[in-house]
PDB file of C-alpha atoms in Angstrom:
ATOM      1  CA  UNK A 132      10.258  -2.153   4.142  1.00 65.00           C
ATOM      2  CA  UNK A 133       6.455  -2.584   4.093  1.00 80.00           C
ATOM      3  CA  UNK A 134       5.037  -5.916   3.030  1.00 92.00           C
ATOM      4  CA  UNK A 135       2.911  -4.192   0.320  1.00 95.00           C
ATOM      5  CA  UNK A 136       4.131  -1.063  -1.403  1.00 96.00           C
ATOM      6  CA  UNK A 137       2.502   1.060  -4.017  1.00 97.00           C
ATOM      7  CA  UNK A 138       3.729   3.686  -6.452  1.00 95.00           C
ATOM      8  CA  UNK A 139       3.062   6.448  -6.988  1.00 97.00           C
ATOM      9  CA  UNK A 140       1.569   7.732  -3.782  1.00 96.00           C
ATOM     10  CA  UNK A 141      -0.206  10.357  -5.712  1.00 97.00           C
ATOM     11  CA  UNK A 142      -0.945  10.754  -9.400  1.00 97.00           C
ATOM     12  CA  UNK A 143      -2.663  13.680 -11.406  1.00 97.00           C
ATOM     13  CA  UNK A 144      -3.640  13.181 -14.783  1.00 97.00           C
ATOM     14  CA  UNK A 145      -5.418  14.958 -17.610  1.00 97.00           C
ATOM     15  CA  UNK A 146      -8.619  13.327 -18.895  1.00 97.00           C
ATOM     16  CA  UNK A 147      -7.928  10.726 -21.613  1.00 97.00           C
ATOM     17  CA  UNK A 148      -4.648   9.712 -20.347  1.00 97.00           C
ATOM     18  CA  UNK A 149      -3.423   6.282 -19.820  1.00 98.00           C
ATOM     19  CA  UNK A 150      -2.696   5.682 -16.119  1.00 98.00           C
ATOM     20  CA  UNK A 151      -0.534   2.906 -14.477  1.00 98.00           C
ATOM     21  CA  UNK A 152      -0.534   2.118 -10.759  1.00 98.00           C
ATOM     22  CA  UNK A 153       1.889  -0.396  -9.536  1.00 98.00           C
ATOM     23  CA  UNK A 154       1.955  -2.629  -6.532  1.00 98.00           C
ATOM     24  CA  UNK A 155       4.766  -4.746  -5.179  1.00 97.00           C
ATOM     25  CA  UNK A 156       4.556  -7.365  -2.319  1.00 95.00           C
ATOM     26  CA  UNK A 157       6.857  -9.222  -0.213  1.00 93.00           C
ATOM     27  CA  UNK A 158       4.384 -11.827   1.306  1.00 85.00           C
ATOM     28  CA  UNK A 159       3.133 -14.978   0.000  1.00 86.00           C
ATOM     29  CA  UNK A 160      -0.243 -14.688  -1.586  1.00 90.00           C
ATOM     30  CA  UNK A 161      -2.996 -16.755  -3.027  1.00 90.00           C
ATOM     31  CA  UNK A 162      -4.483 -13.678  -4.578  1.00 93.00           C
ATOM     32  CA  UNK A 163      -3.971  -9.988  -5.051  1.00 95.00           C
ATOM     33  CA  UNK A 164      -6.885  -7.609  -4.830  1.00 96.00           C
ATOM     34  CA  UNK A 165      -7.385  -4.091  -6.343  1.00 98.00           C
ATOM     35  CA  UNK A 166      -9.826  -1.938  -4.441  1.00 97.00           C
ATOM     36  CA  UNK A 167     -11.269   1.593  -5.314  1.00 97.00           C
ATOM     37  CA  UNK A 168     -12.208   3.947  -2.554  1.00 96.00           C
ATOM     38  CA  UNK A 169     -14.230   7.018  -3.438  1.00 91.00           C
ATOM     39  CA  UNK A 170     -14.009  10.275  -1.621  1.00 85.00           C
ATOM     40  CA  UNK A 171     -17.063   9.409   0.412  1.00 82.00           C
ATOM     41  CA  UNK A 172     -15.186   6.596   1.824  1.00 82.00           C
ATOM     42  CA  UNK A 173     -17.034   3.435   0.127  1.00 91.00           C
ATOM     43  CA  UNK A 174     -14.702   0.721  -1.034  1.00 95.00           C
ATOM     44  CA  UNK A 175     -15.405  -1.264  -4.253  1.00 95.00           C
ATOM     45  CA  UNK A 176     -13.591  -4.317  -5.287  1.00 95.00           C
ATOM     46  CA  UNK A 177     -12.126  -4.090  -8.810  1.00 96.00           C
ATOM     47  CA  UNK A 178     -10.150  -7.151  -9.417  1.00 95.00           C
ATOM     48  CA  UNK A 179      -9.046 -10.289  -7.710  1.00 94.00           C
ATOM     49  CA  UNK A 180      -6.093 -11.928  -9.459  1.00 93.00           C
ATOM     50  CA  UNK A 181      -4.155 -14.916  -8.732  1.00 92.00           C
ATOM     51  CA  UNK A 182      -2.309 -15.032 -12.342  1.00 92.00           C
ATOM     52  CA  UNK A 183      -2.190 -13.441 -15.709  1.00 94.00           C
ATOM     53  CA  UNK A 184      -4.374 -10.547 -16.530  1.00 96.00           C
ATOM     54  CA  UNK A 185      -7.960  -9.483 -16.116  1.00 96.00           C
ATOM     55  CA  UNK A 186      -9.952  -6.493 -18.036  1.00 97.00           C
ATOM     56  CA  UNK A 187     -13.264  -4.926 -16.996  1.00 95.00           C
ATOM     57  CA  UNK A 188     -14.213  -2.008 -19.256  1.00 96.00           C
ATOM     58  CA  UNK A 189     -11.393   0.627 -19.147  1.00 97.00           C
ATOM     59  CA  UNK A 190      -9.642  -1.232 -16.223  1.00 97.00           C
ATOM     60  CA  UNK A 191      -6.943  -3.837 -16.672  1.00 98.00           C
ATOM     61  CA  UNK A 192      -5.024  -5.490 -14.057  1.00 98.00           C
ATOM     62  CA  UNK A 193      -1.955  -7.719 -14.358  1.00 97.00           C
ATOM     63  CA  UNK A 194       0.127  -9.714 -11.907  1.00 97.00           C
ATOM     64  CA  UNK A 195       3.565 -11.415 -12.214  1.00 95.00           C
ATOM     65  CA  UNK A 196       3.657 -13.830  -9.414  1.00 92.00           C
ATOM     66  CA  UNK A 197       7.533 -14.516  -9.979  1.00 92.00           C
ATOM     67  CA  UNK A 198       8.391 -10.986  -9.545  1.00 94.00           C
ATOM     68  CA  UNK A 199       5.824 -10.269  -6.864  1.00 94.00           C
ATOM     69  CA  UNK A 200       4.315  -7.276  -8.926  1.00 96.00           C
ATOM     70  CA  UNK A 201       1.003  -6.265 -10.027  1.00 97.00           C
ATOM     71  CA  UNK A 202      -0.184  -3.178 -12.062  1.00 98.00           C
ATOM     72  CA  UNK A 203      -3.475  -1.576 -12.675  1.00 98.00           C
ATOM     73  CA  UNK A 204      -4.023   0.319 -15.680  1.00 98.00           C
ATOM     74  CA  UNK A 205      -6.754   2.795 -16.595  1.00 98.00           C
ATOM     75  CA  UNK A 206      -7.235   3.503 -20.275  1.00 96.00           C
ATOM     76  CA  UNK A 207      -8.981   6.704 -21.342  1.00 96.00           C
ATOM     77  CA  UNK A 208      -9.072   8.187 -17.790  1.00 96.00           C
ATOM     78  CA  UNK A 209     -12.163  10.027 -16.658  1.00 96.00           C
ATOM     79  CA  UNK A 210     -12.760  12.506 -13.711  1.00 96.00           C
ATOM     80  CA  UNK A 211     -15.005   9.896 -12.158  1.00 95.00           C
ATOM     81  CA  UNK A 212     -11.968   7.804 -11.934  1.00 96.00           C
ATOM     82  CA  UNK A 213     -10.684  10.014  -9.289  1.00 97.00           C
ATOM     83  CA  UNK A 214     -10.321   7.899  -6.139  1.00 97.00           C
ATOM     84  CA  UNK A 215      -7.776   5.995  -3.823  1.00 97.00           C
ATOM     85  CA  UNK A 216      -6.710   2.667  -5.448  1.00 98.00           C
ATOM     86  CA  UNK A 217      -5.382   0.088  -2.947  1.00 97.00           C
ATOM     87  CA  UNK A 218      -3.755  -3.165  -3.413  1.00 97.00           C
ATOM     88  CA  UNK A 219      -4.263  -6.163  -0.969  1.00 96.00           C
ATOM     89  CA  UNK A 220      -2.252  -9.224  -0.642  1.00 94.00           C
ATOM     90  CA  UNK A 221      -4.593 -12.291   0.201  1.00 92.00           C
ATOM     91  CA  UNK A 222      -3.124 -15.373   1.883  1.00 88.00           C
ATOM     92  CA  UNK A 223      -5.944 -17.890   1.391  1.00 85.00           C
ATOM     93  CA  UNK A 224      -8.312 -15.680   3.588  1.00 82.00           C
ATOM     94  CA  UNK A 225      -5.943 -16.079   6.541  1.00 85.00           C
ATOM     95  CA  UNK A 226      -4.471 -12.570   6.288  1.00 88.00           C
ATOM     96  CA  UNK A 227      -4.673  -9.484   4.275  1.00 92.00           C
ATOM     97  CA  UNK A 228      -1.915  -6.840   3.988  1.00 94.00           C
ATOM     98  CA  UNK A 229      -3.061  -3.715   2.255  1.00 95.00           C
ATOM     99  CA  UNK A 230      -0.821  -1.213   0.245  1.00 96.00           C
ATOM    100  CA  UNK A 231      -0.855   2.410   1.356  1.00 95.00           C
ATOM    101  CA  UNK A 232      -3.095   3.507  -1.564  1.00 96.00           C
ATOM    102  CA  UNK A 233      -2.509   5.613  -4.582  1.00 97.00           C
ATOM    103  CA  UNK A 234      -4.463   8.916  -4.721  1.00 97.00           C
ATOM    104  CA  UNK A 235      -5.581   9.508  -8.369  1.00 97.00           C
ATOM    105  CA  UNK A 236      -6.988  12.870  -9.512  1.00 97.00           C
ATOM    106  CA  UNK A 237      -7.981  13.163 -13.134  1.00 97.00           C
ATOM    107  CA  UNK A 238      -8.674  16.611 -14.266  1.00 97.00           C
ATOM    108  CA  UNK A 239     -11.227  17.532 -17.170  1.00 95.00           C
TER     109      UNK A 239
ATOM    110  CA  UNK B 117     -25.083  -0.884  -3.633  1.00 85.00           C
ATOM    111  CA  UNK B 118     -23.016  -3.981  -2.655  1.00 87.00           C
ATOM    112  CA  UNK B 119     -25.670  -5.594  -0.699  1.00 94.00           C
ATOM    113  CA  UNK B 120     -23.800  -5.517   2.473  1.00 97.00           C
ATOM    114  CA  UNK B 121     -25.028  -3.284   5.322  1.00 97.00           C
ATOM    115  CA  UNK B 122     -23.483  -1.891   8.441  1.00 98.00           C
ATOM    116  CA  UNK B 123     -24.949  -0.188  11.339  1.00 97.00           C
ATOM    117  CA  UNK B 124     -24.672   2.506  12.764  1.00 97.00           C
ATOM    118  CA  UNK B 125     -23.117   4.850  10.023  1.00 96.00           C
ATOM    119  CA  UNK B 126     -21.618   7.302  12.622  1.00 97.00           C
ATOM    120  CA  UNK B 127     -20.806   6.807  16.272  1.00 97.00           C
ATOM    121  CA  UNK B 128     -19.492   9.326  18.756  1.00 97.00           C
ATOM    122  CA  UNK B 129     -18.381   8.017  22.149  1.00 97.00           C
ATOM    123  CA  UNK B 130     -16.050   8.646  24.898  1.00 97.00           C
ATOM    124  CA  UNK B 131     -12.839   7.020  26.066  1.00 97.00           C
ATOM    125  CA  UNK B 132     -13.351   3.947  28.142  1.00 97.00           C
ATOM    126  CA  UNK B 133     -16.802   3.136  26.678  1.00 97.00           C
ATOM    127  CA  UNK B 134     -17.895   0.023  24.738  1.00 98.00           C
ATOM    128  CA  UNK B 135     -19.553  -0.178  21.332  1.00 98.00           C
ATOM    129  CA  UNK B 136     -21.089  -2.693  18.993  1.00 98.00           C
ATOM    130  CA  UNK B 137     -20.794  -2.575  15.348  1.00 98.00           C
ATOM    131  CA  UNK B 138     -23.250  -4.642  13.207  1.00 98.00           C
ATOM    132  CA  UNK B 139     -22.725  -6.058   9.664  1.00 98.00           C
ATOM    133  CA  UNK B 140     -25.198  -8.035   7.433  1.00 98.00           C
ATOM    134  CA  UNK B 141     -23.463  -9.679   4.632  1.00 97.00           C
ATOM    135  CA  UNK B 142     -24.828 -10.116   1.142  1.00 97.00           C
ATOM    136  CA  UNK B 143     -27.467 -12.923   0.737  1.00 95.00           C
ATOM    137  CA  UNK B 144     -25.882 -16.191   0.362  1.00 93.00           C
ATOM    138  CA  UNK B 145     -22.467 -15.014   1.553  1.00 95.00           C
ATOM    139  CA  UNK B 146     -21.089 -17.328   4.434  1.00 96.00           C
ATOM    140  CA  UNK B 147     -17.848 -15.115   5.233  1.00 95.00           C
ATOM    141  CA  UNK B 148     -17.615 -11.800   6.987  1.00 96.00           C
ATOM    142  CA  UNK B 149     -14.506  -9.905   7.254  1.00 96.00           C
ATOM    143  CA  UNK B 150     -13.808  -6.875   9.374  1.00 97.00           C
ATOM    144  CA  UNK B 151     -11.318  -4.218   8.568  1.00 97.00           C
ATOM    145  CA  UNK B 152     -10.096  -0.932  10.432  1.00 97.00           C
ATOM    146  CA  UNK B 153      -8.999   2.156   8.522  1.00 96.00           C
ATOM    147  CA  UNK B 154      -7.291   4.697  10.377  1.00 92.00           C
ATOM    148  CA  UNK B 155      -5.467   7.842   9.056  1.00 85.00           C
ATOM    149  CA  UNK B 156      -1.992   6.712  10.313  1.00 84.00           C
ATOM    150  CA  UNK B 157      -2.257   3.094   9.598  1.00 84.00           C
ATOM    151  CA  UNK B 158      -4.410   2.755   6.573  1.00 89.00           C
ATOM    152  CA  UNK B 159      -6.623  -0.536   6.201  1.00 94.00           C
ATOM    153  CA  UNK B 160      -5.826  -3.197   8.429  1.00 95.00           C
ATOM    154  CA  UNK B 161      -7.478  -6.781   8.540  1.00 95.00           C
ATOM    155  CA  UNK B 162      -8.929  -7.585  11.917  1.00 97.00           C
ATOM    156  CA  UNK B 163     -10.962 -10.926  11.893  1.00 96.00           C
ATOM    157  CA  UNK B 164     -12.721 -13.328   9.367  1.00 95.00           C
ATOM    158  CA  UNK B 165     -15.662 -15.394  10.181  1.00 96.00           C
ATOM    159  CA  UNK B 166     -17.159 -18.033   8.068  1.00 95.00           C
ATOM    160  CA  UNK B 167     -20.603 -19.607   8.886  1.00 95.00           C
ATOM    161  CA  UNK B 168     -20.290 -18.821  12.478  1.00 95.00           C
ATOM    162  CA  UNK B 169     -16.803 -19.958  13.043  1.00 95.00           C
ATOM    163  CA  UNK B 170     -13.641 -17.851  13.405  1.00 95.00           C
ATOM    164  CA  UNK B 171     -11.349 -18.492  10.569  1.00 94.00           C
ATOM    165  CA  UNK B 172      -8.491 -16.033  10.986  1.00 93.00           C
ATOM    166  CA  UNK B 173      -7.271 -13.246  13.209  1.00 95.00           C
ATOM    167  CA  UNK B 174      -5.296 -10.362  11.978  1.00 93.00           C
ATOM    168  CA  UNK B 175      -4.212  -7.117  14.045  1.00 86.00           C
ATOM    169  CA  UNK B 176      -7.398  -7.495  16.108  1.00 93.00           C
ATOM    170  CA  UNK B 177      -6.559  -5.897  19.773  1.00 94.00           C
ATOM    171  CA  UNK B 178      -7.534  -7.942  22.857  1.00 95.00           C
ATOM    172  CA  UNK B 179     -10.088  -5.214  23.629  1.00 97.00           C
ATOM    173  CA  UNK B 180     -11.902  -5.981  20.439  1.00 97.00           C
ATOM    174  CA  UNK B 181     -14.012  -9.227  19.839  1.00 97.00           C
ATOM    175  CA  UNK B 182     -16.292 -10.337  17.240  1.00 97.00           C
ATOM    176  CA  UNK B 183     -18.979 -13.043  16.425  1.00 97.00           C
ATOM    177  CA  UNK B 184     -21.051 -14.327  13.531  1.00 98.00           C
ATOM    178  CA  UNK B 185     -24.487 -15.484  14.421  1.00 97.00           C
ATOM    179  CA  UNK B 186     -26.728 -18.185  12.897  1.00 96.00           C
ATOM    180  CA  UNK B 187     -28.549 -15.768  10.593  1.00 95.00           C
ATOM    181  CA  UNK B 188     -24.786 -14.817   9.484  1.00 97.00           C
ATOM    182  CA  UNK B 189     -24.833 -11.222  10.562  1.00 97.00           C
ATOM    183  CA  UNK B 190     -21.780 -10.345  12.510  1.00 98.00           C
ATOM    184  CA  UNK B 191     -20.976  -7.894  15.321  1.00 98.00           C
ATOM    185  CA  UNK B 192     -17.572  -6.182  16.232  1.00 98.00           C
ATOM    186  CA  UNK B 193     -17.441  -5.290  19.872  1.00 98.00           C
ATOM    187  CA  UNK B 194     -14.996  -2.620  20.752  1.00 98.00           C
ATOM    188  CA  UNK B 195     -14.286  -2.191  24.682  1.00 97.00           C
ATOM    189  CA  UNK B 196     -12.181   0.189  26.870  1.00 97.00           C
ATOM    190  CA  UNK B 197     -12.017   2.678  23.860  1.00 97.00           C
ATOM    191  CA  UNK B 198      -8.980   4.887  23.444  1.00 97.00           C
ATOM    192  CA  UNK B 199      -8.524   8.024  21.224  1.00 96.00           C
ATOM    193  CA  UNK B 200      -6.600   5.929  18.841  1.00 94.00           C
ATOM    194  CA  UNK B 201      -9.605   3.616  18.015  1.00 96.00           C
ATOM    195  CA  UNK B 202     -11.170   6.497  15.941  1.00 97.00           C
ATOM    196  CA  UNK B 203     -11.521   4.994  12.589  1.00 96.00           C
ATOM    197  CA  UNK B 204     -13.568   3.772   9.835  1.00 97.00           C
ATOM    198  CA  UNK B 205     -14.707   0.233  10.364  1.00 98.00           C
ATOM    199  CA  UNK B 206     -15.538  -1.902   7.272  1.00 97.00           C
ATOM    200  CA  UNK B 207     -17.008  -5.235   6.988  1.00 97.00           C
ATOM    201  CA  UNK B 208     -16.891  -7.324   3.763  1.00 96.00           C
ATOM    202  CA  UNK B 209     -18.683 -10.382   2.753  1.00 96.00           C
ATOM    203  CA  UNK B 210     -17.846 -13.186   0.317  1.00 94.00           C
ATOM    204  CA  UNK B 211     -19.272 -16.613  -0.614  1.00 92.00           C
ATOM    205  CA  UNK B 212     -16.588 -19.099   0.539  1.00 85.00           C
ATOM    206  CA  UNK B 213     -14.042 -19.604   3.434  1.00 80.00           C
ATOM    207  CA  UNK B 214     -10.615 -19.811   1.667  1.00 76.00           C
ATOM    208  CA  UNK B 215     -10.336 -16.215   0.580  1.00 74.00           C
ATOM    209  CA  UNK B 216      -8.993 -15.486  -3.102  1.00 80.00           C
ATOM    210  CA  UNK B 217     -12.423 -14.500  -4.031  1.00 86.00           C
ATOM    211  CA  UNK B 218     -14.313 -11.144  -4.638  1.00 90.00           C
ATOM    212  CA  UNK B 219     -15.253  -9.427  -1.342  1.00 93.00           C
ATOM    213  CA  UNK B 220     -18.191  -7.049  -1.188  1.00 95.00           C
ATOM    214  CA  UNK B 221     -17.669  -4.058   1.215  1.00 96.00           C
ATOM    215  CA  UNK B 222     -20.292  -2.389   3.372  1.00 97.00           C
ATOM    216  CA  UNK B 223     -20.414   1.404   3.568  1.00 96.00           C
ATOM    217  CA  UNK B 224     -18.450   1.367   6.917  1.00 96.00           C
ATOM    218  CA  UNK B 225     -18.981   2.886  10.451  1.00 97.00           C
ATOM    219  CA  UNK B 226     -17.259   5.929  11.319  1.00 96.00           C
ATOM    220  CA  UNK B 227     -16.315   5.850  14.989  1.00 97.00           C
ATOM    221  CA  UNK B 228     -15.049   8.972  16.764  1.00 97.00           C
ATOM    222  CA  UNK B 229     -13.843   8.463  20.460  1.00 97.00           C
ATOM    223  CA  UNK B 230     -13.591  11.659  22.323  1.00 96.00           C
TER     224      UNK B 230
END
C-alpha cells in the first residue's frame, strides 16, 4: 500500500460541475499540500493545510487529521481547471511523500 | 511567475556524463527543496537546504549531490548519468526551515539521458 493515495486517478467533468478529489495518507504529517500541475509541467501550490478547511476562490481544501484524509473541492469547474492535482504529505520539511496525482479534464 | 528560476530549461546528455542544474529561490526565501518527477515514479523529494545547510535528505541517489551557496542559489549535481535519470527536476523555495509552509516551484529542468 502506498503511503499517500489519491482517488480518482482520472476524472472527466462537464463545465460547471462540483468536483472532489480525495487524498489518504498513512504517514505522520505536519501539513498536507495540494499542488496543481498544468499540462506544460509547471507546478503551483494551491493549499497547505495542517487542520480544518481553507478556501481560495472556487477551491476548497479540507483535512481530517484523525482519519488521515484530505479532500480538494472545485466548485463551478471550468476548462482552465484541467490539470493534474497532487497531494503531498509534509513531515516538518524532513520528508515529503507525494500522491500519484489525479488527472482532471473539464469539458466545455 | 513564482519568482523561482531554474536553468537550464532542457538538457540532453549521454549516459555516464555529469550535469549541474541551477536554482535561484524567491527573494527572501532561505529554503530550497529539490524534487525529481519521472514517468514511472511520480514526484519524489530529493533534498532540502536551509540557509546553506543541508536539512533533510529524501530519495537522493549517492551519484547525486547538492549545495546551497551564500547567495542562496542552489545547484544539483548529477553524475554517472543513467537512462533512468531522465526526468523533470524541480526546485522549490520557502521562507523558513521547518516545512509546513507554502513552497514556490520553479519551472523545472527537463533532463534527457541518451
